[in-house]
Amino acid sequence: MTTTESLPTSFALLPLRSGVLFPGTTMSLPVGRPRSVKLIEDVSVGDIIGVAIQRNPKTDEPVLADLHPVGTLARIRKIHQARDGQTYRVTLEGVARVEVDEILGSDPYWRAQGRAVDETGADSAESQLLFEELRQALRPLARGGNDSLREILSEAEEPGVFADRIASGLDVDRDREIEVLLTLDVPARLRLCARLIAEAKARHELKQKIGEEVRRELSKDQREAVLRQQLRAIQKELGEGRGGGGNEELEKLENKLDEAGLPEEVQETVDRELRKLKALNPAAPDANVTRNYLEWIADMPWNERAEVKEDIDAVGDKLDEDHFGLDKVKERILQHLAVLQLTGNPRGNIMCLVGPPGVGKTSLGQSIADATGRPFIRVALGGVRDEAEIRGHRRTYVGALPGRLVAALRKVKVKNPVIMLDEVDKLGQGWMGSPEHALLEVLDPQQNSTFTDHYLEVPFDLSEVLFIATANSLEPLSAPLRDRMEIVSLGGYTTEEKKEIAKAHLLPKQLSDHALEPGSLDLSDEMLSMVIRDYTREAGVRQLNREINRLCRALALESVRSSGSKSPTVVLDEAALRKHLGKAKFFNEVAERTSIPGVATGLAYTSVGGDILFIETSKMKGKGGVQITGKLGDVMQESAKAALSYVRSNAELLGVDPDDIAEHDIHIHVPAGATPKDGPSAGVTMFTALTSLFTGRKVRPDTAMTGECSLRGRVLPVGGIKEKVVAAHRAGIRRVILPAKNERDMDDIPETVRDDLEFIIAHDMTDVLHAALEPAASGLTPDDNAVTASA
């Protein structure tokens, strides 16, 4: 046992915002305050520190007056670093009470001077009598199921330590605990604990009384169930009801409904339908409809729940194992699950993962389900255009069925699965109603606890379902539906990220699927970069997976042809890559496209990620007319007209002959004419292309741009900056012009891409033209260049 003489008088001090540590007890507590974290990093297991209780938990920098005069000297038993690497959880064992006399310093952590204090009256006869009385009074509470109190009773304790352990084991408020800690006289402390035990007894008796009332109500329900079962047996013996006597199938259905634990409202509906079914001829069409309805009711998971694992670290490890990168998305998912765990309230925001195809939206949902122990089911919504697909058909229709959500819950057999609403942006709208509008109730946490399917016609609680929606684009979704979901954006992958994903996930999986030995296909970083650059141009990795699949198929064929068995490791070089994958599908066309005036490279954001966009302009003798082609939407057409108006109004400033504009017709074209295009992001690019056309100055081939432009030449911000910049990097662009107000979005761009590009921040078109246009070629007039551009 530690004596007070051997305890230190100068010690590191850990102030507590909440909780009280008593001598002879242990406590595990989180440490997150910077000074306290430095203290924990400086000590070791077995060291003794001081623990003091703050008077006001909100005080961040406590001084001596902010602490209670009596604290605890504690020995460190365990130190655990949290997953974030910045906080700790420490387990302390109380050794003795201590009076804190002085704060010696607070840098890098608090240090104090004090002395261990001795208790008074511990050996008195009064203490021993109170000690025995309290042990007797505590036994009924310990028999009530309190394990900590049973442990206190089972061990022989000194009166003072016994009182401390009682205060720690009983569920009392912080002020009462502090009062016990500050009481140095043992008889007085035992009397204080006697009052605490009396209050705990009163609470225990009230809890027992309420429990008995609940059990009486449950026994009433059980009695009714037994009576219903007896009634069915009597009806069976009497042969009452055409559908009742001797119908084993109906009897099984009734037993199944009894075991389903139906809510009261649903039970009333089921009883009514059962009476109707028994009165019908089994061969009647209505009998089959009613029987199918009751079978659906019986198969629904009214009270069945999957056992959910609450280890957040395990979920994080599973997400890291299955997906590379996506750090912000993973962090948001962990935050969502942590809130559900802490509050115990299943209602919360529904996440919508938005991003281009192939970035891992659906597989993220599967990983969440695997890590939490919930069943996973995917509901594909692409092309759905009937409201009944969500809400079900009414039973008045022939062949009516419940909606997809009810069918999914029946399949997984629990009421708290992970349901992935896949491709929610691909919902259609037909003459049978809008399925998107039917989703409004499903995805509203305040309403879906009473979701009513048209087929079942009874409320079912969807609030425990973890809904995760996916979409490629938010534009098709209505504002009310977007408002019900929390949008989590998944951007495209960089080349380096794709290489890591290919090496860690795609290649090993394809080798396993083709029955090839691990490591039998050696793809160097250089060859992987060639596959990514020359054979894929996507935000995700789906096409990259197909190309690796082709390589594995070729390897499997060569193995069977050569020896009929698995081959040794094959190292692919460029020639072998071209042989198996064919000619390159993509090449850098930026330099070729922008080799003449009047052509500029823009950046666009589509439903499949970012992409580069060429704006081509040409002029011919005419009367100043404008022709716009390329299947452009209204917004892009208006941007083109605004661009021409800007060039005309600023002709002298730009070095353009106004008569040249008036005497020529203008043709503006955006290639890939079969693809619809719209949006304001190409405004700056159109301004630049027209200025290039009339000045004869080429646009730099290594430069791309994005931004909306006003009629007065101001460059306005646009969205999708990360995806656009990644697409520019993928296409070989080296300089990117961004609107000034989008400079804040550069933090979202991957660091490897950011370091490899030069960014020009533009406030108006003067900045854009200065950065994008090459100097005018010597010996050529604007007219000469114009002829070249239109040739």
PDB file of C-alpha atoms in Angstrom, residues 39-230:
ATOM      1  CA  LEU A  39       1.214  16.038 -20.211  1.00  0.00           C
ATOM      2  CA  ILE A  40       0.065  12.577 -21.334  1.00  0.00           C
ATOM      3  CA  GLU A  41       2.750  12.497 -24.040  1.00  0.00           C
ATOM      4  CA  ASP A  42       5.410  13.271 -21.411  1.00  0.00           C
ATOM      5  CA  VAL A  43       4.462  10.638 -18.799  1.00  0.00           C
ATOM      6  CA  SER A  44       4.550   6.850 -18.767  1.00  0.00           C
ATOM      7  CA  VAL A  45       2.420   4.057 -17.353  1.00  0.00           C
ATOM      8  CA  GLY A  46       3.072   3.815 -13.598  1.00  0.00           C
ATOM      9  CA  ASP A  47       3.827   7.525 -13.100  1.00  0.00           C
ATOM     10  CA  ILE A  48       1.878   9.518 -10.489  1.00  0.00           C
ATOM     11  CA  ILE A  49       0.163  12.778 -11.411  1.00  0.00           C
ATOM     12  CA  GLY A  50      -2.292  15.111  -9.684  1.00  0.00           C
ATOM     13  CA  VAL A  51      -5.965  15.302 -10.719  1.00  0.00           C
ATOM     14  CA  ALA A  52      -7.983  18.391  -9.771  1.00  0.00           C
ATOM     15  CA  ILE A  53     -11.653  19.206 -10.428  1.00  0.00           C
ATOM     16  CA  GLN A  54     -12.584  22.497 -12.112  1.00  0.00           C
ATOM     17  CA  ARG A  55     -15.326  24.550 -10.518  1.00  0.00           C
ATOM     18  CA  ASN A  56     -16.549  25.609 -13.976  1.00  0.00           C
ATOM     19  CA  PRO A  57     -16.173  23.006 -16.764  1.00  0.00           C
ATOM     20  CA  LYS A  58     -16.087  25.772 -19.419  1.00  0.00           C
ATOM     21  CA  THR A  59     -12.835  27.307 -18.111  1.00  0.00           C
ATOM     22  CA  ASP A  60     -10.043  26.568 -20.648  1.00  0.00           C
ATOM     23  CA  GLU A  61      -7.052  27.975 -18.691  1.00  0.00           C
ATOM     24  CA  PRO A  62      -7.762  27.285 -15.005  1.00  0.00           C
ATOM     25  CA  VAL A  63      -5.751  28.901 -12.217  1.00  0.00           C
ATOM     26  CA  LEU A  64      -5.638  27.846  -8.555  1.00  0.00           C
ATOM     27  CA  ALA A  65      -8.885  29.691  -7.712  1.00  0.00           C
ATOM     28  CA  ASP A  66     -10.702  27.770 -10.465  1.00  0.00           C
ATOM     29  CA  LEU A  67      -9.970  24.393  -8.842  1.00  0.00           C
ATOM     30  CA  HIS A  68     -11.515  22.668  -5.821  1.00  0.00           C
ATOM     31  CA  PRO A  69      -9.004  22.622  -2.917  1.00  0.00           C
ATOM     32  CA  VAL A  70      -8.877  18.826  -2.609  1.00  0.00           C
ATOM     33  CA  GLY A  71      -7.944  16.646  -5.565  1.00  0.00           C
ATOM     34  CA  THR A  72      -6.503  13.166  -6.058  1.00  0.00           C
ATOM     35  CA  LEU A  73      -3.042  11.792  -6.645  1.00  0.00           C
ATOM     36  CA  ALA A  74      -3.426   9.164  -9.373  1.00  0.00           C
ATOM     37  CA  ARG A  75      -1.275   6.453 -10.916  1.00  0.00           C
ATOM     38  CA  ILE A  76      -1.414   6.063 -14.719  1.00  0.00           C
ATOM     39  CA  ARG A  77      -2.547   2.544 -15.625  1.00  0.00           C
ATOM     40  CA  LYS A  78      -3.109   2.741 -19.403  1.00  0.00           C
ATOM     41  CA  ILE A  79      -2.621   5.255 -22.248  1.00  0.00           C
ATOM     42  CA  HIS A  80      -4.404   4.796 -25.585  1.00  0.00           C
ATOM     43  CA  GLN A  81      -3.944   7.133 -28.550  1.00  0.00           C
ATOM     44  CA  ALA A  82      -7.135   7.869 -30.506  1.00  0.00           C
ATOM     45  CA  ARG A  83      -7.442   7.181 -34.215  1.00  0.00           C
ATOM     46  CA  ASP A  84      -7.102  10.868 -35.112  1.00  0.00           C
ATOM     47  CA  GLY A  85      -3.593  10.892 -33.579  1.00  0.00           C
ATOM     48  CA  GLN A  86      -4.321  14.110 -31.651  1.00  0.00           C
ATOM     49  CA  THR A  87      -6.251  12.954 -28.576  1.00  0.00           C
ATOM     50  CA  TYR A  88      -5.806  10.238 -25.975  1.00  0.00           C
ATOM     51  CA  ARG A  89      -7.799   8.072 -23.592  1.00  0.00           C
ATOM     52  CA  VAL A  90      -6.056   7.500 -20.258  1.00  0.00           C
ATOM     53  CA  THR A  91      -6.956   5.135 -17.391  1.00  0.00           C
ATOM     54  CA  LEU A  92      -6.113   6.446 -13.879  1.00  0.00           C
ATOM     55  CA  GLU A  93      -6.110   4.772 -10.450  1.00  0.00           C
ATOM     56  CA  GLY A  94      -6.749   7.023  -7.442  1.00  0.00           C
ATOM     57  CA  VAL A  95      -4.035   6.755  -4.783  1.00  0.00           C
ATOM     58  CA  ALA A  96      -4.733   9.435  -2.137  1.00  0.00           C
ATOM     59  CA  ARG A  97      -6.405  12.774  -1.565  1.00  0.00           C
ATOM     60  CA  VAL A  98      -4.176  15.805  -2.061  1.00  0.00           C
ATOM     61  CA  GLU A  99      -4.474  19.490  -1.201  1.00  0.00           C
ATOM     62  CA  VAL A 100      -3.254  21.667  -4.079  1.00  0.00           C
ATOM     63  CA  ASP A 101      -1.352  24.586  -2.531  1.00  0.00           C
ATOM     64  CA  GLU A 102       0.152  26.307  -5.559  1.00  0.00           C
ATOM     65  CA  ILE A 103       0.265  26.212  -9.365  1.00  0.00           C
ATOM     66  CA  LEU A 104       3.978  26.172 -10.261  1.00  0.00           C
ATOM     67  CA  GLY A 105       3.540  26.721 -14.002  1.00  0.00           C
ATOM     68  CA  SER A 106       1.420  25.952 -17.056  1.00  0.00           C
ATOM     69  CA  ASP A 107       3.954  25.529 -19.876  1.00  0.00           C
ATOM     70  CA  PRO A 108       3.973  23.063 -21.546  1.00  0.00           C
ATOM     71  CA  TYR A 109       1.425  21.667 -19.064  1.00  0.00           C
ATOM     72  CA  TRP A 110       0.224  22.471 -15.556  1.00  0.00           C
ATOM     73  CA  ARG A 111       2.503  21.628 -12.607  1.00  0.00           C
ATOM     74  CA  ALA A 112       1.446  22.013  -8.984  1.00  0.00           C
ATOM     75  CA  GLN A 113       2.724  21.721  -5.450  1.00  0.00           C
ATOM     76  CA  GLY A 114       0.677  20.098  -2.706  1.00  0.00           C
ATOM     77  CA  ARG A 115       0.596  17.489   0.013  1.00  0.00           C
ATOM     78  CA  ALA A 116      -1.272  14.265   0.519  1.00  0.00           C
ATOM     79  CA  VAL A 117      -3.865  14.638   3.292  1.00  0.00           C
ATOM     80  CA  ASP A 118      -4.814  12.005   5.877  1.00  0.00           C
ATOM     81  CA  GLU A 119      -8.363  11.101   6.804  1.00  0.00           C
ATOM     82  CA  THR A 120      -9.654  11.588  10.352  1.00  0.00           C
ATOM     83  CA  GLY A 121     -11.719   9.203  12.453  1.00  0.00           C
ATOM     84  CA  ALA A 122     -11.080   6.190  10.245  1.00  0.00           C
ATOM     85  CA  ASP A 123     -10.348   3.866  13.182  1.00  0.00           C
ATOM     86  CA  SER A 124     -13.097   5.110  15.496  1.00  0.00           C
ATOM     87  CA  ALA A 125     -15.887   2.848  16.737  1.00  0.00           C
ATOM     88  CA  GLU A 126     -18.425   5.132  15.071  1.00  0.00           C
ATOM     89  CA  SER A 127     -16.796   4.517  11.696  1.00  0.00           C
ATOM     90  CA  GLN A 128     -16.894   0.750  12.143  1.00  0.00           C
ATOM     91  CA  LEU A 129     -20.598   0.802  13.153  1.00  0.00           C
ATOM     92  CA  LEU A 130     -21.545   3.024  10.208  1.00  0.00           C
ATOM     93  CA  PHE A 131     -19.428   0.824   7.936  1.00  0.00           C
ATOM     94  CA  GLU A 132     -21.374  -2.333   8.916  1.00  0.00           C
ATOM     95  CA  GLU A 133     -24.765  -0.590   8.655  1.00  0.00           C
ATOM     96  CA  LEU A 134     -24.000   0.681   5.174  1.00  0.00           C
ATOM     97  CA  ARG A 135     -22.925  -2.792   4.029  1.00  0.00           C
ATOM     98  CA  GLN A 136     -26.301  -4.143   5.132  1.00  0.00           C
ATOM     99  CA  ALA A 137     -28.182  -1.284   3.439  1.00  0.00           C
ATOM    100  CA  LEU A 138     -26.271  -1.780   0.213  1.00  0.00           C
ATOM    101  CA  ARG A 139     -27.096  -5.478  -0.267  1.00  0.00           C
ATOM    102  CA  PRO A 140     -30.654  -4.976  -1.722  1.00  0.00           C
ATOM    103  CA  LEU A 141     -29.263  -2.561  -4.314  1.00  0.00           C
ATOM    104  CA  ALA A 142     -26.477  -4.973  -5.231  1.00  0.00           C
ATOM    105  CA  ARG A 143     -29.025  -7.779  -5.704  1.00  0.00           C
ATOM    106  CA  GLY A 144     -30.882  -5.461  -8.110  1.00  0.00           C
ATOM    107  CA  GLY A 145     -28.237  -6.013 -10.776  1.00  0.00           C
ATOM    108  CA  ASN A 146     -25.586  -3.371 -10.042  1.00  0.00           C
ATOM    109  CA  ASP A 147     -22.316  -5.245 -10.700  1.00  0.00           C
ATOM    110  CA  SER A 148     -20.101  -2.458  -9.329  1.00  0.00           C
ATOM    111  CA  LEU A 149     -21.934  -2.494  -5.960  1.00  0.00           C
ATOM    112  CA  ARG A 150     -21.635  -6.281  -5.760  1.00  0.00           C
ATOM    113  CA  GLU A 151     -17.899  -5.946  -6.300  1.00  0.00           C
ATOM    114  CA  ILE A 152     -17.674  -3.357  -3.486  1.00  0.00           C
ATOM    115  CA  LEU A 153     -19.492  -5.680  -1.083  1.00  0.00           C
ATOM    116  CA  SER A 154     -17.402  -8.716  -1.994  1.00  0.00           C
ATOM    117  CA  GLU A 155     -14.126  -7.044  -1.029  1.00  0.00           C
ATOM    118  CA  ALA A 156     -13.027  -6.207   2.520  1.00  0.00           C
ATOM    119  CA  GLU A 157     -12.583  -2.451   2.603  1.00  0.00           C
ATOM    120  CA  GLU A 158     -11.565   0.188   5.060  1.00  0.00           C
ATOM    121  CA  PRO A 159     -14.453   2.533   6.001  1.00  0.00           C
ATOM    122  CA  GLY A 160     -13.011   5.552   4.160  1.00  0.00           C
ATOM    123  CA  VAL A 161     -12.261   3.644   0.944  1.00  0.00           C
ATOM    124  CA  PHE A 162     -15.646   1.930   1.224  1.00  0.00           C
ATOM    125  CA  ALA A 163     -17.404   5.325   1.273  1.00  0.00           C
ATOM    126  CA  ASP A 164     -15.365   6.520  -1.723  1.00  0.00           C
ATOM    127  CA  ARG A 165     -16.284   3.440  -3.723  1.00  0.00           C
ATOM    128  CA  ILE A 166     -19.966   3.810  -2.885  1.00  0.00           C
ATOM    129  CA  ALA A 167     -19.966   7.406  -4.174  1.00  0.00           C
ATOM    130  CA  SER A 168     -18.205   6.225  -7.336  1.00  0.00           C
ATOM    131  CA  GLY A 169     -20.519   3.228  -7.876  1.00  0.00           C
ATOM    132  CA  LEU A 170     -23.855   4.961  -7.296  1.00  0.00           C
ATOM    133  CA  ASP A 171     -25.424   7.026 -10.067  1.00  0.00           C
ATOM    134  CA  VAL A 172     -25.219  10.441  -8.389  1.00  0.00           C
ATOM    135  CA  ASP A 173     -24.600  13.917  -9.783  1.00  0.00           C
ATOM    136  CA  ARG A 174     -21.185  15.586  -9.908  1.00  0.00           C
ATOM    137  CA  ASP A 175     -21.848  17.986  -7.009  1.00  0.00           C
ATOM    138  CA  ARG A 176     -22.606  15.089  -4.622  1.00  0.00           C
ATOM    139  CA  GLU A 177     -19.408  13.310  -5.694  1.00  0.00           C
ATOM    140  CA  ILE A 178     -17.349  16.459  -5.077  1.00  0.00           C
ATOM    141  CA  GLU A 179     -18.948  16.805  -1.638  1.00  0.00           C
ATOM    142  CA  VAL A 180     -17.829  13.269  -0.745  1.00  0.00           C
ATOM    143  CA  LEU A 181     -14.297  13.916  -2.034  1.00  0.00           C
ATOM    144  CA  LEU A 182     -13.952  17.107   0.039  1.00  0.00           C
ATOM    145  CA  THR A 183     -15.125  15.385   3.255  1.00  0.00           C
ATOM    146  CA  LEU A 184     -11.959  14.298   5.120  1.00  0.00           C
ATOM    147  CA  ASP A 185     -13.742  13.094   8.276  1.00  0.00           C
ATOM    148  CA  VAL A 186     -14.612   9.406   7.675  1.00  0.00           C
ATOM    149  CA  PRO A 187     -17.775   9.222   9.906  1.00  0.00           C
ATOM    150  CA  ALA A 188     -19.149  12.348   8.227  1.00  0.00           C
ATOM    151  CA  ARG A 189     -18.349  10.857   4.824  1.00  0.00           C
ATOM    152  CA  LEU A 190     -20.140   7.602   5.750  1.00  0.00           C
ATOM    153  CA  ARG A 191     -23.236   9.531   6.889  1.00  0.00           C
ATOM    154  CA  LEU A 192     -23.209  11.396   3.577  1.00  0.00           C
ATOM    155  CA  CYS A 193     -23.035   8.064   1.727  1.00  0.00           C
ATOM    156  CA  ALA A 194     -25.948   6.788   3.840  1.00  0.00           C
ATOM    157  CA  ARG A 195     -28.128   9.568   2.392  1.00  0.00           C
ATOM    158  CA  LEU A 196     -26.952   8.647  -1.110  1.00  0.00           C
ATOM    159  CA  ILE A 197     -27.847   4.984  -0.534  1.00  0.00           C
ATOM    160  CA  ALA A 198     -31.320   5.971   0.723  1.00  0.00           C
ATOM    161  CA  GLU A 199     -31.941   7.992  -2.428  1.00  0.00           C
ATOM    162  CA  ALA A 200     -30.667   5.126  -4.593  1.00  0.00           C
ATOM    163  CA  LYS A 201     -33.020   2.740  -2.788  1.00  0.00           C
ATOM    164  CA  ALA A 202     -35.969   5.019  -3.497  1.00  0.00           C
ATOM    165  CA  ARG A 203     -35.053   5.117  -7.171  1.00  0.00           C
ATOM    166  CA  HIS A 204     -34.633   1.335  -7.228  1.00  0.00           C
ATOM    167  CA  GLU A 205     -38.070   0.757  -5.676  1.00  0.00           C
ATOM    168  CA  LEU A 206     -39.689   3.153  -8.155  1.00  0.00           C
ATOM    169  CA  LYS A 207     -37.978   1.329 -11.012  1.00  0.00           C
ATOM    170  CA  GLN A 208     -39.279  -2.021  -9.703  1.00  0.00           C
ATOM    171  CA  LYS A 209     -42.798  -0.620  -9.443  1.00  0.00           C
ATOM    172  CA  ILE A 210     -42.735   0.629 -13.026  1.00  0.00           C
ATOM    173  CA  GLY A 211     -41.285  -2.716 -14.157  1.00  0.00           C
ATOM    174  CA  GLU A 212     -44.119  -4.611 -12.513  1.00  0.00           C
ATOM    175  CA  GLU A 213     -46.695  -2.432 -14.263  1.00  0.00           C
ATOM    176  CA  VAL A 214     -45.016  -3.067 -17.628  1.00  0.00           C
ATOM    177  CA  ARG A 215     -44.935  -6.816 -16.973  1.00  0.00           C
ATOM    178  CA  ARG A 216     -48.625  -6.780 -16.121  1.00  0.00           C
ATOM    179  CA  GLU A 217     -49.398  -5.123 -19.452  1.00  0.00           C
ATOM    180  CA  LEU A 218     -47.233  -7.660 -21.283  1.00  0.00           C
ATOM    181  CA  SER A 219     -48.960 -10.547 -19.519  1.00  0.00           C
ATOM    182  CA  LYS A 220     -52.278  -9.064 -20.668  1.00  0.00           C
ATOM    183  CA  ASP A 221     -51.111  -9.146 -24.287  1.00  0.00           C
ATOM    184  CA  GLN A 222     -49.836 -12.699 -23.864  1.00  0.00           C
ATOM    185  CA  ARG A 223     -53.204 -13.709 -22.386  1.00  0.00           C
ATOM    186  CA  GLU A 224     -54.999 -12.296 -25.413  1.00  0.00           C
ATOM    187  CA  ALA A 225     -52.666 -14.200 -27.731  1.00  0.00           C
ATOM    188  CA  VAL A 226     -53.353 -17.468 -25.891  1.00  0.00           C
ATOM    189  CA  LEU A 227     -57.099 -16.833 -26.036  1.00  0.00           C
ATOM    190  CA  ARG A 228     -56.917 -16.212 -29.792  1.00  0.00           C
ATOM    191  CA  GLN A 229     -55.037 -19.474 -30.214  1.00  0.00           C
ATOM    192  CA  GLN A 230     -57.628 -21.332 -28.150  1.00  0.00           C
TER     193      GLN A 230
END
